[in-house]
Amino acid sequence: MKTLLLVRHAKSSWGDQSLPDHERPLNHRGRRDAPRAGARLRERGVAPDVIVTSTAVRARSTAVILAEALDLESGRIVEDGRLYGATPDGLLELVRALDHELVAVMLVGHNPEIGELASRFSDEIDDMPTCAVAEFRFDVAGWAEVGTVAPVEVLYDAPAHDR
């Protein structure tokens, strides 16, 4: 069994128009939503072996906040530049190349790619707002098989559940 968590980074700031897109930080709402999402994951007992995050500041910040909420050491966060500007096929390729020893992996990335990949796995997911988490359990022996069979379980959570 393999568990894949797809997370869209928390809400980012557009306050400083001089910043390149890659450097945009989280805004107030993002800094509020990410710990809440992490707390809900912790309550469900989620404990990824690794968090693979985009190198963009807003994604890295989201990954750090989630790791803290899940009591994961910072060494379990891996930055991967392929998540910034990836295609859904590129994300799936990255997933399929994961170390077979890993059981649960969280990817923190961007829309539309994260949302499109989540929609491929489940037609119940048609939107991934900022800080949304889509969790998929696949009854497969290795990551290379992810996407060749439907997930046996799908869980979805978004910040709107806080309101």
Tab-separated table of C-alpha atoms in Angstrom:
chain	number	residue	atom	x	y	z
A	1	MET	CA	0.000	0.000	0.000
A	2	LYS	CA	1.282	3.474	-0.914
A	3	THR	CA	-0.172	6.769	0.304
A	4	LEU	CA	0.243	9.935	-1.750
A	5	LEU	CA	-0.764	13.316	-0.384
A	6	LEU	CA	-1.041	16.135	-2.905
A	7	VAL	CA	-0.996	19.581	-1.299
A	8	ARG	CA	-1.430	22.917	-2.996
A	9	HIS	CA	0.694	25.526	-1.222
A	10	ALA	CA	-1.078	27.890	1.176
A	11	LYS	CA	-2.275	31.321	0.036
A	12	SER	CA	0.559	33.561	-1.112
A	13	SER	CA	1.037	37.293	-1.098
A	14	TRP	CA	0.869	39.519	-4.148
A	15	GLY	CA	1.759	42.568	-2.011
A	16	ASP	CA	5.225	43.172	-3.466
A	17	GLN	CA	4.847	43.292	-7.243
A	18	SER	CA	8.639	43.548	-7.636
A	19	LEU	CA	9.135	39.984	-6.345
A	20	PRO	CA	9.523	37.259	-8.943
A	21	ASP	CA	6.755	34.641	-8.770
A	22	HIS	CA	9.167	32.071	-7.326
A	23	GLU	CA	9.906	34.354	-4.349
A	24	ARG	CA	6.353	35.213	-3.266
A	25	PRO	CA	5.822	34.474	0.471
A	26	LEU	CA	2.698	33.288	2.242
A	27	ASN	CA	0.183	35.941	3.194
A	28	HIS	CA	-1.742	36.138	6.482
A	29	ARG	CA	-4.389	33.662	5.325
A	30	GLY	CA	-1.711	31.209	4.181
A	31	ARG	CA	0.090	31.419	7.519
A	32	ARG	CA	-3.264	30.763	9.225
A	33	ASP	CA	-4.481	27.917	6.972
A	34	ALA	CA	-1.297	25.829	6.780
A	35	PRO	CA	-1.074	25.082	10.538
A	36	ARG	CA	-4.789	24.244	10.579
A	37	ALA	CA	-4.344	21.816	7.694
A	38	GLY	CA	-1.380	20.286	9.479
A	39	ALA	CA	-3.382	19.905	12.696
A	40	ARG	CA	-6.178	18.083	10.859
A	41	LEU	CA	-3.623	15.759	9.251
A	42	ARG	CA	-2.031	15.099	12.650
A	43	GLU	CA	-5.474	14.316	14.150
A	44	ARG	CA	-5.938	11.669	11.450
A	45	GLY	CA	-2.505	10.185	12.194
A	46	VAL	CA	-0.908	11.204	8.904
A	47	ALA	CA	2.875	10.837	9.001
A	48	PRO	CA	4.557	10.997	5.595
A	49	ASP	CA	7.994	9.462	5.281
A	50	VAL	CA	9.035	12.505	3.288
A	51	ILE	CA	7.618	15.838	2.126
A	52	VAL	CA	8.754	16.730	-1.382
A	53	THR	CA	8.227	20.425	-2.034
A	54	SER	CA	8.593	22.881	-4.848
A	55	THR	CA	11.488	25.292	-4.428
A	56	ALA	CA	9.129	28.302	-4.545
A	57	VAL	CA	9.090	30.214	-1.251
A	58	ARG	CA	5.327	29.793	-0.724
A	59	ALA	CA	5.532	26.005	-1.217
A	60	ARG	CA	8.637	25.595	0.958
A	61	SER	CA	6.998	27.657	3.717
A	62	THR	CA	3.856	25.518	3.511
A	63	ALA	CA	5.950	22.333	3.714
A	64	VAL	CA	7.828	23.604	6.794
A	65	ILE	CA	4.588	24.549	8.577
A	66	LEU	CA	3.018	21.170	7.771
A	67	ALA	CA	6.144	19.320	8.944
A	68	GLU	CA	6.106	21.241	12.222
A	69	ALA	CA	2.413	20.432	12.752
A	70	LEU	CA	3.140	16.752	12.073
A	71	ASP	CA	6.221	16.713	14.336
A	72	LEU	CA	8.475	15.755	11.422
A	73	GLU	CA	12.154	16.647	11.432
A	74	SER	CA	13.181	19.257	8.866
A	75	GLY	CA	15.434	16.632	7.269
A	76	ARG	CA	12.317	14.901	5.975
A	77	ILE	CA	11.604	17.877	3.700
A	78	VAL	CA	13.162	17.537	0.261
A	79	GLU	CA	13.143	20.420	-2.214
A	80	ASP	CA	12.684	19.455	-5.837
A	81	GLY	CA	12.774	22.110	-8.542
A	82	ARG	CA	10.731	19.900	-10.864
A	83	LEU	CA	7.597	20.699	-8.837
A	84	TYR	CA	7.756	24.364	-9.855
A	85	GLY	CA	6.259	24.652	-13.314
A	86	ALA	CA	5.704	20.918	-13.679
A	87	THR	CA	3.012	19.335	-15.787
A	88	PRO	CA	0.656	16.735	-14.302
A	89	ASP	CA	2.583	14.109	-16.302
A	90	GLY	CA	5.836	15.458	-14.844
A	91	LEU	CA	4.449	15.151	-11.316
A	92	LEU	CA	3.315	11.595	-12.005
A	93	GLU	CA	6.766	10.762	-13.375
A	94	LEU	CA	8.316	12.122	-10.182
A	95	VAL	CA	5.921	10.002	-8.064
A	96	ARG	CA	6.613	6.865	-10.077
A	97	ALA	CA	10.357	7.327	-9.525
A	98	LEU	CA	10.086	7.528	-5.720
A	99	ASP	CA	12.115	5.094	-3.630
A	100	HIS	CA	10.059	1.913	-3.188
A	101	GLU	CA	10.939	1.886	0.530
A	102	LEU	CA	8.819	5.008	1.100
A	103	VAL	CA	5.250	4.205	2.151
A	104	ALA	CA	3.701	7.680	2.453
A	105	VAL	CA	4.803	10.763	0.531
A	106	MET	CA	3.489	14.322	0.513
A	107	LEU	CA	4.019	16.571	-2.513
A	108	VAL	CA	3.633	20.327	-1.965
A	109	GLY	CA	3.217	22.134	-5.250
A	110	HIS	CA	1.159	24.446	-7.390
A	111	ASN	CA	-1.992	24.654	-9.409
A	112	PRO	CA	-3.026	23.833	-12.007
A	113	GLU	CA	-0.690	20.799	-11.939
A	114	ILE	CA	-1.506	19.515	-8.427
A	115	GLY	CA	-5.238	19.898	-9.048
A	116	GLU	CA	-5.097	18.246	-12.453
A	117	LEU	CA	-3.191	15.255	-11.079
A	118	ALA	CA	-5.657	14.945	-8.176
A	119	SER	CA	-8.534	15.028	-10.689
A	120	ARG	CA	-6.893	12.231	-12.680
A	121	PHE	CA	-6.861	10.046	-9.590
A	122	SER	CA	-10.441	10.902	-8.557
A	123	ASP	CA	-13.251	12.573	-10.460
A	124	GLU	CA	-14.620	13.610	-7.048
A	125	ILE	CA	-11.879	16.267	-6.885
A	126	ASP	CA	-12.475	19.097	-9.301
A	127	ASP	CA	-10.802	21.927	-7.414
A	128	MET	CA	-7.685	22.325	-5.283
A	129	PRO	CA	-7.851	25.717	-3.586
A	130	THR	CA	-4.804	26.961	-1.724
A	131	CYS	CA	-3.808	24.672	1.165
A	132	ALA	CA	-6.105	21.867	-0.014
A	133	VAL	CA	-4.950	18.301	0.655
A	134	ALA	CA	-5.912	15.306	-1.478
A	135	GLU	CA	-4.883	11.955	-0.021
A	136	PHE	CA	-4.817	8.793	-2.112
A	137	ARG	CA	-4.129	5.236	-0.979
A	138	PHE	CA	-3.069	2.872	-3.730
A	139	ASP	CA	-3.017	-0.894	-3.310
A	140	VAL	CA	0.285	-1.256	-5.151
A	141	ALA	CA	3.670	-2.714	-4.296
A	142	GLY	CA	5.689	0.144	-5.750
A	143	TRP	CA	5.378	3.786	-6.712
A	144	ALA	CA	5.905	2.917	-10.385
A	145	GLU	CA	2.376	1.482	-10.371
A	146	VAL	CA	0.662	4.643	-9.087
A	147	GLY	CA	-1.780	5.896	-11.671
A	148	THR	CA	-2.179	2.526	-13.365
A	149	VAL	CA	-4.934	1.540	-10.915
A	150	ALA	CA	-7.579	3.582	-9.156
A	151	PRO	CA	-6.908	4.505	-5.541
A	152	VAL	CA	-8.663	2.336	-2.959
A	153	GLU	CA	-9.280	5.362	-0.744
A	154	VAL	CA	-9.545	9.082	-1.409
A	155	LEU	CA	-9.704	11.772	1.266
A	156	TYR	CA	-9.989	15.479	0.542
A	157	ASP	CA	-9.668	18.485	2.822
A	158	ALA	CA	-9.587	22.213	2.154
A	159	PRO	CA	-9.364	25.357	4.292
A	160	ALA	CA	-13.063	26.063	3.726
A	161	HIS	CA	-13.684	23.261	6.229
A	162	ASP	CA	-12.365	25.658	8.922
A	163	ARG	CA	-15.110	28.181	8.439
